Amino acid sequence: GRFARGEVRLLLGTQMIAKGLDFPNVQLVGVLSADTALWQPDFRASERTFQLVSQEAGRAGRGVKPGRVIVQTYSPDSSAIQLAAKHDFEKFAAEELEVRRVAGLPPITRMARIVVRDENVEKAERAAAELVRGLTRGMETLGIAGKVKVEGPSPCAVARISGHYRYEVLVTARTRAVIQELLGWLRGEGKLSSDEHTAVDVDPVGLM
């Protein structure tokens, strides 16, 4: 409130201040370490970086006076950074969609992420491996082996949370129906359930 009234001339904050705030007299915005999320092991990293920098840059110049944005980054040539600075969403979306198409990633395909967790790392790894074997049998039984891609098991990017070791399995297909058919078969066989040891996320918003 003090910043909005002009009592405070400098506002310093985390990513939270990039969203939902509208101060008409801001003439200068600085973005520090703009590429923090760019190299995370998540296929949406570039998308999130573009979105965040665009939002932060949009805080300046909302009034009569023009604004200036200074972006500090270790990846100045990154398309996500360059195009966000220009607010060129259409070009970024076209480039990113082509990358996703070549790699077979959402939104070109649909995805399900299954995370297996246990306080014992060996139990978590064994359960994840058994899950992959079940998925393989299910694809063969349903005759959809050529329509589904299974990756893993592999340790999650954040391998341990609250004392639980985490392994993930990624399932991708052209349509959500194929994934649901496979997961339904696994549940019917008693090999998949959402409980304290297993989390199933269809169309996950993040892979961390």
PDB file of C-alpha atoms in Angstrom:
ATOM      1  CA  GLY A   1       0.000   0.000   0.000  1.00  0.00           C
ATOM      2  CA  ARG A   2       2.811   2.436   0.844  1.00  0.00           C
ATOM      3  CA  PHE A   3       4.451   1.707  -2.516  1.00  0.00           C
ATOM      4  CA  ALA A   4       1.176   2.308  -4.361  1.00  0.00           C
ATOM      5  CA  ARG A   5       0.747   5.658  -2.565  1.00  0.00           C
ATOM      6  CA  GLY A   6       4.298   6.726  -3.469  1.00  0.00           C
ATOM      7  CA  GLU A   7       5.499   6.744   0.142  1.00  0.00           C
ATOM      8  CA  VAL A   8       8.054   4.074  -0.754  1.00  0.00           C
ATOM      9  CA  ARG A   9       9.950   4.396  -4.022  1.00  0.00           C
ATOM     10  CA  LEU A  10      11.547   0.951  -4.151  1.00  0.00           C
ATOM     11  CA  LEU A  11       9.813  -2.419  -3.937  1.00  0.00           C
ATOM     12  CA  LEU A  12      11.950  -5.538  -3.585  1.00  0.00           C
ATOM     13  CA  GLY A  13      10.422  -8.991  -3.635  1.00  0.00           C
ATOM     14  CA  THR A  14      10.309 -12.531  -4.937  1.00  0.00           C
ATOM     15  CA  GLN A  15       8.411 -13.807  -7.969  1.00  0.00           C
ATOM     16  CA  MET A  16       5.165 -13.124  -6.070  1.00  0.00           C
ATOM     17  CA  ILE A  17       5.267  -9.422  -6.931  1.00  0.00           C
ATOM     18  CA  ALA A  18       5.286 -10.212 -10.654  1.00  0.00           C
ATOM     19  CA  LYS A  19       1.637 -11.237 -10.623  1.00  0.00           C
ATOM     20  CA  GLY A  20      -1.533  -9.384  -9.851  1.00  0.00           C
ATOM     21  CA  LEU A  21      -0.037  -5.996  -8.949  1.00  0.00           C
ATOM     22  CA  ASP A  22      -0.831  -2.904 -10.996  1.00  0.00           C
ATOM     23  CA  PHE A  23       1.171   0.208 -10.106  1.00  0.00           C
ATOM     24  CA  PRO A  24       0.788   2.884 -12.811  1.00  0.00           C
ATOM     25  CA  ASN A  25       3.839   4.958 -11.888  1.00  0.00           C
ATOM     26  CA  VAL A  26       6.539   2.264 -12.075  1.00  0.00           C
ATOM     27  CA  GLN A  27       9.209   3.366 -14.539  1.00  0.00           C
ATOM     28  CA  LEU A  28      11.969   0.843 -13.837  1.00  0.00           C
ATOM     29  CA  VAL A  29      11.827  -2.901 -13.214  1.00  0.00           C
ATOM     30  CA  GLY A  30      14.871  -5.075 -12.581  1.00  0.00           C
ATOM     31  CA  VAL A  31      14.710  -8.856 -12.867  1.00  0.00           C
ATOM     32  CA  LEU A  32      17.533 -10.706 -11.078  1.00  0.00           C
ATOM     33  CA  SER A  33      18.542 -14.235 -12.074  1.00  0.00           C
ATOM     34  CA  ALA A  34      15.763 -14.386 -14.646  1.00  0.00           C
ATOM     35  CA  ASP A  35      16.878 -17.835 -15.802  1.00  0.00           C
ATOM     36  CA  THR A  36      16.682 -19.571 -12.412  1.00  0.00           C
ATOM     37  CA  ALA A  37      13.950 -21.893 -13.673  1.00  0.00           C
ATOM     38  CA  LEU A  38      15.267 -22.183 -17.219  1.00  0.00           C
ATOM     39  CA  TRP A  39      17.502 -25.190 -16.635  1.00  0.00           C
ATOM     40  CA  GLN A  40      15.236 -27.185 -14.358  1.00  0.00           C
ATOM     41  CA  PRO A  41      14.659 -30.785 -15.515  1.00  0.00           C
ATOM     42  CA  ASP A  42      11.129 -30.041 -16.678  1.00  0.00           C
ATOM     43  CA  PHE A  43      10.003 -29.732 -20.290  1.00  0.00           C
ATOM     44  CA  ARG A  44       7.979 -26.645 -19.341  1.00  0.00           C
ATOM     45  CA  ALA A  45      11.042 -24.768 -18.039  1.00  0.00           C
ATOM     46  CA  SER A  46      11.282 -22.434 -21.056  1.00  0.00           C
ATOM     47  CA  GLU A  47       7.545 -21.801 -20.962  1.00  0.00           C
ATOM     48  CA  ARG A  48       7.635 -20.866 -17.281  1.00  0.00           C
ATOM     49  CA  THR A  49      10.674 -18.642 -17.770  1.00  0.00           C
ATOM     50  CA  PHE A  50       8.996 -16.806 -20.646  1.00  0.00           C
ATOM     51  CA  GLN A  51       5.823 -16.371 -18.636  1.00  0.00           C
ATOM     52  CA  LEU A  52       7.598 -15.067 -15.552  1.00  0.00           C
ATOM     53  CA  VAL A  53       9.881 -12.604 -17.360  1.00  0.00           C
ATOM     54  CA  SER A  54       6.943 -11.336 -19.430  1.00  0.00           C
ATOM     55  CA  GLN A  55       4.903 -10.749 -16.305  1.00  0.00           C
ATOM     56  CA  GLU A  56       7.766  -9.021 -14.521  1.00  0.00           C
ATOM     57  CA  ALA A  57       8.540  -6.855 -17.530  1.00  0.00           C
ATOM     58  CA  GLY A  58       4.873  -5.923 -17.735  1.00  0.00           C
ATOM     59  CA  ARG A  59       5.029  -4.181 -14.347  1.00  0.00           C
ATOM     60  CA  ALA A  60       6.800  -1.138 -15.875  1.00  0.00           C
ATOM     61  CA  GLY A  61       5.324   1.620 -18.025  1.00  0.00           C
ATOM     62  CA  ARG A  62       1.691   1.155 -17.042  1.00  0.00           C
ATOM     63  CA  GLY A  63       1.106   4.874 -16.616  1.00  0.00           C
ATOM     64  CA  VAL A  64       1.675   7.959 -18.759  1.00  0.00           C
ATOM     65  CA  LYS A  65       5.438   7.761 -18.415  1.00  0.00           C
ATOM     66  CA  PRO A  66       7.314   5.043 -20.324  1.00  0.00           C
ATOM     67  CA  GLY A  67       9.004   2.214 -18.460  1.00  0.00           C
ATOM     68  CA  ARG A  68      12.288   0.385 -18.711  1.00  0.00           C
ATOM     69  CA  VAL A  69      13.083  -3.208 -17.811  1.00  0.00           C
ATOM     70  CA  ILE A  70      16.553  -4.567 -17.049  1.00  0.00           C
ATOM     71  CA  VAL A  71      16.875  -8.354 -17.085  1.00  0.00           C
ATOM     72  CA  GLN A  72      19.913 -10.010 -15.477  1.00  0.00           C
ATOM     73  CA  THR A  73      20.563 -13.490 -16.858  1.00  0.00           C
ATOM     74  CA  TYR A  74      23.333 -15.996 -17.493  1.00  0.00           C
ATOM     75  CA  SER A  75      21.502 -17.042 -20.674  1.00  0.00           C
ATOM     76  CA  PRO A  76      21.046 -13.805 -22.644  1.00  0.00           C
ATOM     77  CA  ASP A  77      20.709 -15.661 -25.942  1.00  0.00           C
ATOM     78  CA  SER A  78      17.903 -17.905 -24.711  1.00  0.00           C
ATOM     79  CA  SER A  79      14.807 -17.621 -26.851  1.00  0.00           C
ATOM     80  CA  ALA A  80      12.632 -17.576 -23.739  1.00  0.00           C
ATOM     81  CA  ILE A  81      14.506 -14.547 -22.368  1.00  0.00           C
ATOM     82  CA  GLN A  82      14.827 -12.697 -25.673  1.00  0.00           C
ATOM     83  CA  LEU A  83      11.206 -13.088 -26.721  1.00  0.00           C
ATOM     84  CA  ALA A  84       9.838 -12.395 -23.247  1.00  0.00           C
ATOM     85  CA  ALA A  85      11.725  -9.091 -23.236  1.00  0.00           C
ATOM     86  CA  LYS A  86       9.976  -8.254 -26.512  1.00  0.00           C
ATOM     87  CA  HIS A  87       6.600  -9.593 -25.336  1.00  0.00           C
ATOM     88  CA  ASP A  88       6.555 -11.719 -28.502  1.00  0.00           C
ATOM     89  CA  PHE A  89       4.287 -14.527 -27.358  1.00  0.00           C
ATOM     90  CA  GLU A  90       3.328 -15.735 -30.831  1.00  0.00           C
ATOM     91  CA  LYS A  91       6.918 -16.376 -31.915  1.00  0.00           C
ATOM     92  CA  PHE A  92       7.821 -18.049 -28.645  1.00  0.00           C
ATOM     93  CA  ALA A  93       4.725 -20.281 -28.780  1.00  0.00           C
ATOM     94  CA  ALA A  94       5.475 -21.304 -32.373  1.00  0.00           C
ATOM     95  CA  GLU A  95       9.084 -22.201 -31.543  1.00  0.00           C
ATOM     96  CA  GLU A  96       8.212 -24.024 -28.345  1.00  0.00           C
ATOM     97  CA  LEU A  97       5.407 -26.005 -29.966  1.00  0.00           C
ATOM     98  CA  GLU A  98       7.811 -27.183 -32.661  1.00  0.00           C
ATOM     99  CA  VAL A  99      10.266 -28.358 -29.995  1.00  0.00           C
ATOM    100  CA  ARG A 100       7.459 -30.220 -28.239  1.00  0.00           C
ATOM    101  CA  ARG A 101       6.312 -31.765 -31.529  1.00  0.00           C
ATOM    102  CA  VAL A 102       9.771 -33.106 -32.350  1.00  0.00           C
ATOM    103  CA  ALA A 103      10.234 -34.436 -28.816  1.00  0.00           C
ATOM    104  CA  GLY A 104       6.719 -35.867 -28.586  1.00  0.00           C
ATOM    105  CA  LEU A 105       5.834 -33.844 -25.492  1.00  0.00           C
ATOM    106  CA  PRO A 106       2.598 -32.166 -24.348  1.00  0.00           C
ATOM    107  CA  PRO A 107       0.525 -30.490 -25.615  1.00  0.00           C
ATOM    108  CA  ILE A 108       1.263 -32.476 -28.797  1.00  0.00           C
ATOM    109  CA  THR A 109       0.854 -35.626 -26.713  1.00  0.00           C
ATOM    110  CA  ARG A 110      -0.802 -36.379 -23.380  1.00  0.00           C
ATOM    111  CA  MET A 111       1.134 -37.472 -20.320  1.00  0.00           C
ATOM    112  CA  ALA A 112       0.666 -39.223 -17.016  1.00  0.00           C
ATOM    113  CA  ARG A 113       3.263 -39.074 -14.270  1.00  0.00           C
ATOM    114  CA  ILE A 114       3.337 -41.765 -11.622  1.00  0.00           C
ATOM    115  CA  VAL A 115       5.470 -41.107  -8.551  1.00  0.00           C
ATOM    116  CA  VAL A 116       6.318 -43.966  -6.197  1.00  0.00           C
ATOM    117  CA  ARG A 117       7.641 -43.042  -2.766  1.00  0.00           C
ATOM    118  CA  ASP A 118       8.895 -44.908   0.270  1.00  0.00           C
ATOM    119  CA  GLU A 119      11.101 -44.274   3.283  1.00  0.00           C
ATOM    120  CA  ASN A 120      13.279 -47.150   2.054  1.00  0.00           C
ATOM    121  CA  VAL A 121      15.019 -46.302  -1.215  1.00  0.00           C
ATOM    122  CA  GLU A 122      15.257 -49.936  -2.344  1.00  0.00           C
ATOM    123  CA  LYS A 123      11.541 -50.506  -1.789  1.00  0.00           C
ATOM    124  CA  ALA A 124      10.714 -47.378  -3.756  1.00  0.00           C
ATOM    125  CA  GLU A 125      12.935 -48.459  -6.650  1.00  0.00           C
ATOM    126  CA  ARG A 126      11.515 -51.999  -6.678  1.00  0.00           C
ATOM    127  CA  ALA A 127       7.930 -50.740  -6.615  1.00  0.00           C
ATOM    128  CA  ALA A 128       8.640 -48.399  -9.518  1.00  0.00           C
ATOM    129  CA  ALA A 129      10.277 -51.196 -11.524  1.00  0.00           C
ATOM    130  CA  GLU A 130       7.286 -53.450 -10.856  1.00  0.00           C
ATOM    131  CA  LEU A 131       5.009 -50.673 -12.055  1.00  0.00           C
ATOM    132  CA  VAL A 132       6.905 -50.485 -15.353  1.00  0.00           C
ATOM    133  CA  ARG A 133       6.579 -54.235 -15.797  1.00  0.00           C
ATOM    134  CA  GLY A 134       2.850 -53.921 -15.186  1.00  0.00           C
ATOM    135  CA  LEU A 135       2.568 -51.125 -17.748  1.00  0.00           C
ATOM    136  CA  THR A 136       4.431 -53.246 -20.289  1.00  0.00           C
ATOM    137  CA  ARG A 137       2.107 -56.201 -19.732  1.00  0.00           C
ATOM    138  CA  GLY A 138      -0.890 -53.926 -19.954  1.00  0.00           C
ATOM    139  CA  MET A 139       0.209 -52.458 -23.279  1.00  0.00           C
ATOM    140  CA  GLU A 140       0.710 -55.934 -24.711  1.00  0.00           C
ATOM    141  CA  THR A 141      -2.617 -57.205 -23.363  1.00  0.00           C
ATOM    142  CA  LEU A 142      -4.550 -54.211 -24.685  1.00  0.00           C
ATOM    143  CA  GLY A 143      -2.691 -54.171 -28.003  1.00  0.00           C
ATOM    144  CA  ILE A 144      -1.534 -50.568 -27.591  1.00  0.00           C
ATOM    145  CA  ALA A 145       2.225 -51.099 -27.310  1.00  0.00           C
ATOM    146  CA  GLY A 146       2.850 -48.947 -30.366  1.00  0.00           C
ATOM    147  CA  LYS A 147       0.681 -46.124 -29.070  1.00  0.00           C
ATOM    148  CA  VAL A 148       2.255 -45.581 -25.646  1.00  0.00           C
ATOM    149  CA  LYS A 149       5.732 -44.591 -24.504  1.00  0.00           C
ATOM    150  CA  VAL A 150       6.907 -45.454 -21.012  1.00  0.00           C
ATOM    151  CA  GLU A 151       9.988 -43.781 -19.517  1.00  0.00           C
ATOM    152  CA  GLY A 152      11.575 -44.819 -16.253  1.00  0.00           C
ATOM    153  CA  PRO A 153      11.699 -45.668 -13.528  1.00  0.00           C
ATOM    154  CA  SER A 154      14.124 -42.921 -12.570  1.00  0.00           C
ATOM    155  CA  PRO A 155      14.716 -40.854  -9.445  1.00  0.00           C
ATOM    156  CA  CYS A 156      12.606 -37.692  -9.361  1.00  0.00           C
ATOM    157  CA  ALA A 157      14.372 -34.375  -9.812  1.00  0.00           C
ATOM    158  CA  VAL A 158      13.695 -33.831  -6.115  1.00  0.00           C
ATOM    159  CA  ALA A 159      14.678 -37.329  -5.096  1.00  0.00           C
ATOM    160  CA  ARG A 160      13.629 -37.151  -1.445  1.00  0.00           C
ATOM    161  CA  ILE A 161      10.883 -35.223   0.335  1.00  0.00           C
ATOM    162  CA  SER A 162       9.875 -35.539   3.991  1.00  0.00           C
ATOM    163  CA  GLY A 163      12.037 -38.626   4.432  1.00  0.00           C
ATOM    164  CA  HIS A 164      10.520 -40.426   1.426  1.00  0.00           C
ATOM    165  CA  TYR A 165      12.572 -41.441  -1.609  1.00  0.00           C
ATOM    166  CA  ARG A 166      10.795 -40.742  -4.902  1.00  0.00           C
ATOM    167  CA  TYR A 167      10.886 -42.518  -8.270  1.00  0.00           C
ATOM    168  CA  GLU A 168       8.879 -41.512 -11.293  1.00  0.00           C
ATOM    169  CA  VAL A 169       7.473 -43.205 -14.378  1.00  0.00           C
ATOM    170  CA  LEU A 170       6.269 -41.115 -17.334  1.00  0.00           C
ATOM    171  CA  VAL A 171       3.604 -42.416 -19.696  1.00  0.00           C
ATOM    172  CA  THR A 172       2.918 -40.517 -22.933  1.00  0.00           C
ATOM    173  CA  ALA A 173       0.477 -41.166 -25.764  1.00  0.00           C
ATOM    174  CA  ARG A 174      -1.263 -39.256 -28.537  1.00  0.00           C
ATOM    175  CA  THR A 175      -4.567 -39.218 -26.692  1.00  0.00           C
ATOM    176  CA  ARG A 176      -5.659 -39.146 -23.091  1.00  0.00           C
ATOM    177  CA  ALA A 177      -8.065 -42.017 -23.763  1.00  0.00           C
ATOM    178  CA  VAL A 178      -5.198 -44.428 -24.429  1.00  0.00           C
ATOM    179  CA  ILE A 179      -3.497 -43.468 -21.170  1.00  0.00           C
ATOM    180  CA  GLN A 180      -6.732 -43.821 -19.225  1.00  0.00           C
ATOM    181  CA  GLU A 181      -7.314 -47.232 -20.774  1.00  0.00           C
ATOM    182  CA  LEU A 182      -3.879 -48.420 -19.685  1.00  0.00           C
ATOM    183  CA  LEU A 183      -4.141 -46.983 -16.175  1.00  0.00           C
ATOM    184  CA  GLY A 184      -7.625 -48.457 -15.847  1.00  0.00           C
ATOM    185  CA  TRP A 185      -6.301 -51.885 -16.764  1.00  0.00           C
ATOM    186  CA  LEU A 186      -3.548 -51.575 -14.153  1.00  0.00           C
ATOM    187  CA  ARG A 187      -6.051 -50.605 -11.476  1.00  0.00           C
ATOM    188  CA  GLY A 188      -8.262 -53.515 -12.445  1.00  0.00           C
ATOM    189  CA  GLU A 189      -5.312 -55.860 -12.005  1.00  0.00           C
ATOM    190  CA  GLY A 190      -4.626 -54.418  -8.562  1.00  0.00           C
ATOM    191  CA  LYS A 191      -1.245 -53.073  -9.635  1.00  0.00           C
ATOM    192  CA  LEU A 192      -1.977 -49.364  -9.329  1.00  0.00           C
ATOM    193  CA  SER A 193      -3.677 -47.321  -6.653  1.00  0.00           C
ATOM    194  CA  SER A 194      -3.356 -43.745  -5.467  1.00  0.00           C
ATOM    195  CA  ASP A 195      -2.263 -43.973  -1.845  1.00  0.00           C
ATOM    196  CA  GLU A 196       0.506 -42.844   0.489  1.00  0.00           C
ATOM    197  CA  HIS A 197       3.085 -44.688  -1.632  1.00  0.00           C
ATOM    198  CA  THR A 198       1.834 -43.878  -5.136  1.00  0.00           C
ATOM    199  CA  ALA A 199       0.641 -40.673  -6.772  1.00  0.00           C
ATOM    200  CA  VAL A 200      -0.873 -40.612 -10.271  1.00  0.00           C
ATOM    201  CA  ASP A 201      -0.983 -37.267 -12.059  1.00  0.00           C
ATOM    202  CA  VAL A 202      -2.583 -37.116 -15.512  1.00  0.00           C
ATOM    203  CA  ASP A 203      -1.572 -34.022 -17.509  1.00  0.00           C
ATOM    204  CA  PRO A 204       0.919 -32.938 -14.819  1.00  0.00           C
ATOM    205  CA  VAL A 205       1.640 -29.216 -14.587  1.00  0.00           C
ATOM    206  CA  GLY A 206       5.198 -29.872 -13.403  1.00  0.00           C
ATOM    207  CA  LEU A 207       7.795 -32.620 -13.168  1.00  0.00           C
ATOM    208  CA  MET A 208       9.671 -31.512 -10.078  1.00  0.00           C
TER     209      MET A 208
END
